[in-house]
Amino acid sequence: NQVKIAMMFSDDNKSEEDDFTGSVMYSGRSGCWGTCHHDAKDMPDAPKQEDIDAYEQKDQIDMKQGIRKYLTESRTKVEVAGRRGKKRGGWDKLKTPEEIKEELDAGRYMDLIRHKAGTKESENGYILDDRIMTGGEEVLFNSILENGLWVVELKRKLNSDKAGDIALDFDKLYNFGFAIHDDYTNGRFHHVSLGYKLGFDNDQADINAVKK
């Protein structure tokens, strides 16, 4: 990718356990980082293809090209510390399809949009048990290169009833993060932000959209 931008959104609903957490665990702190695990493709604990082929739930999601992004909410367990030789991650701890649907219906997913700069190409999907890059409401991008800098404009509807889309309400805050692939990189080689807050006429937001 010469330049590609990806953005992820989630709600900022608070839980009793962690005041910094939205419906997606730690999304208010980590942004996109919560979707990338130690056992994803090209990461240190990525499983071998023969291990994937032997996994009894391998057909539940697309694992043909390795393990892609996923959320902790889609697994029964995710190993984080890696103590005593344990491999980190939870690729083979998938919840059942029924449990995944419950998580999706409860809003525990990251809305994901992507765009290749200098083109009209864009994708709108979500991340939960896998990275799904279809099915979302249409998003429109305009990107131009000005004096060595890319200027990117994004347009999307505030409300959507499509699975995996986050509907944006003027009275709420939302967590978001972004990643930029630059210099014709691909895969894991990209710049990733921490979590930010998006709001509408709300001075508590990092990015505060104000109506003109």
C-alpha atoms as one frame of an Amber mdcrd trajectory, in Angstrom:
protein
   0.000   0.000   0.000   1.395   3.395  -0.960  -0.756   4.860   1.808  -3.754
   3.173   3.447  -5.714   4.423   6.436  -7.856   2.292   8.722 -10.128   3.539
  11.495 -11.928   1.603  14.221 -14.823   2.811  16.367 -16.576   1.471  19.447
 -18.981   2.878  21.985 -17.803   4.418  25.276 -20.327   2.705  27.528 -18.869
   2.298  31.007 -18.798  -0.930  32.983 -18.787  -1.363  36.743 -15.452  -3.208
  36.594 -13.443  -0.612  34.659 -14.404   3.027  34.290 -12.155   3.349  31.240
 -13.769   0.514  29.318 -16.466   0.678  26.645 -18.476  -2.337  25.553 -15.211
  -3.615  24.050 -12.596  -4.337  26.703  -9.991  -1.550  26.999 -11.115   0.130
  23.776 -11.021   3.473  25.587  -7.335   2.974  26.335  -5.913   0.943  23.500
  -7.882   1.776  20.353  -6.906  -0.645  17.579  -4.341  -2.423  19.738  -7.020
  -4.580  21.349  -7.677  -6.334  18.027  -4.111  -7.510  17.397  -2.897 -10.521
  19.361   0.357 -12.403  19.820  -0.953 -15.348  17.793  -2.110 -13.406  14.738
  -0.538 -13.970  11.339   3.153 -12.914  11.247   3.220 -12.490  15.033   5.564
 -14.508  17.333   2.976 -17.080  18.501   1.128 -17.474  15.193   0.019 -21.118
  14.886   1.317 -23.399  12.169  -1.073 -24.199   9.331  -1.201 -27.861  10.361
  -2.406 -26.799  13.812  -5.081 -24.617  12.230  -6.157 -27.481   9.946  -6.529
 -29.755  12.982  -8.672 -27.274  14.936 -12.240 -28.560  15.160 -13.790 -25.077
  14.776 -11.562 -23.999  11.873 -14.534 -23.618   9.505 -16.365 -21.231  11.822
 -14.273 -18.306  10.512 -11.849 -17.882   7.605  -8.489 -19.266   8.760  -7.138
 -20.226   5.328  -4.499 -17.478   5.386  -3.769 -17.557   9.083  -5.292 -15.868
  12.122  -6.449 -12.311  11.587  -7.601  -9.641  14.010 -10.102 -10.561  16.720
 -11.438  -9.326  20.051 -11.149 -10.916  23.479 -14.975 -10.862  23.596 -15.039
 -13.573  20.900 -12.917 -16.064  22.853 -13.521 -18.102  25.985  -9.965 -17.303
  27.097  -6.990 -15.263  25.872  -3.544 -15.918  27.316  -1.821 -12.593  27.962
   1.138 -13.213  30.268   2.580 -16.281  28.555   3.993 -17.689  31.775   5.491
 -21.203  32.014   5.902 -21.481  28.276   2.265 -20.853  27.388   1.703 -19.383
  23.946  -0.015 -16.022  24.098  -3.341 -15.387  22.427  -6.629 -17.247  22.072
  -6.995 -18.152  18.409  -8.244 -21.669  19.257 -10.636 -20.604  22.032 -13.514
 -19.487  19.807 -16.932 -19.073  21.328 -19.858 -20.768  19.600 -21.664 -19.036
  16.712 -24.609 -18.405  19.041 -22.350 -16.745  21.612 -20.678 -14.650  18.913
 -24.096 -13.416  17.763 -24.917 -12.422  21.341 -21.714 -10.372  21.505 -22.490
  -8.709  18.172 -26.065  -7.906  19.209 -24.729  -6.418  22.470 -22.463  -4.014
  20.564 -19.204  -5.665  21.579 -17.310  -5.191  18.326 -15.084  -2.642  16.591
 -16.524  -0.881  13.545 -13.739  -0.868  10.922 -13.355   1.269   7.800 -10.399
   1.332   5.399  -9.320   3.439   2.446  -6.436   3.377  -0.038  -5.246   6.946
  -0.542  -5.507   8.299  -4.060  -8.297   5.889  -5.011 -12.035   5.596  -4.534
 -11.585   2.230  -2.816 -13.080   1.904   0.648 -14.306  -0.906   2.886 -16.656
  -0.941   5.861 -16.806  -3.951   8.139 -16.098  -4.875  11.743 -13.913  -6.967
  14.027 -15.229  -9.458  16.558 -14.311 -13.122  16.029 -12.519 -12.224  12.791
 -11.898  -9.251  10.549 -15.029  -8.926   8.382 -14.575  -6.350   5.610 -18.060
  -6.343   4.065 -21.630  -5.582   5.070 -21.350  -2.064   6.489 -23.051   1.132
   5.332 -21.350   2.878   2.409 -18.509   5.213   3.377 -17.116   7.860   1.031
 -13.500   9.013   0.988 -11.733  11.759  -0.889  -7.931  11.818  -0.645  -5.454
  14.094  -2.398  -1.711  14.632  -2.102  -0.863  18.261  -1.329   2.745  19.393
  -0.904   3.858  15.942   0.179   0.982  15.423   2.638  -2.138  13.340   2.155
  -5.389  15.127   2.976  -8.203  12.632   3.551 -11.907  13.421   3.934 -14.380
  10.823   5.168 -18.155  10.899   4.891 -20.482   8.380   6.494 -24.030   8.374
   7.820 -24.451   8.934  11.535 -27.004   6.152  11.838 -26.893   2.655  10.401
 -28.738  -0.577  11.063 -26.103  -2.736   9.379 -24.380  -5.407  11.473 -21.028
  -4.184  12.746 -21.740  -0.479  12.238 -21.608   1.938  15.168 -24.511   4.412
  15.110 -23.288   7.841  16.225 -25.420   9.815  18.691 -24.786  13.520  19.333
 -25.126  12.987  23.094 -22.473  10.270  23.448 -18.719   9.780  23.292 -17.090
   7.124  21.126 -13.731   5.409  21.236 -11.684   5.314  18.075  -8.189   4.603
  16.863  -6.491   4.674  13.503  -3.629   3.017  11.660  -1.634   4.171   8.651
   0.215   1.925   6.217   2.901   3.985   4.476   5.745   3.483   1.979   4.132
   0.471   0.276   4.016  -1.651   3.425   1.545  -4.410   4.185   0.515  -6.749
   6.981   1.767  -5.796  10.433   4.000  -2.948   9.266   1.998   0.178  10.025
   1.753   3.113  12.411  -0.946   2.600  15.056  -2.481   5.187  17.378  -3.645
   4.736  20.930  -7.301   5.276  21.795  -9.025   8.632  21.310 -12.481   9.986
  22.136 -14.829  11.316  19.469 -17.684  13.590  20.491 -20.143  16.147  19.180
 -19.935  19.594  20.750 -18.425  17.897  23.802 -15.297  19.342  25.396 -14.498
  15.943  26.958 -13.651  14.583  23.507 -10.167  14.474  21.977 -11.780  15.072
  18.587 -14.741  17.380  19.084 -17.006  17.761  16.057 -18.764  21.134  16.121
 -21.642  22.003  13.817 -20.978  25.041  11.626
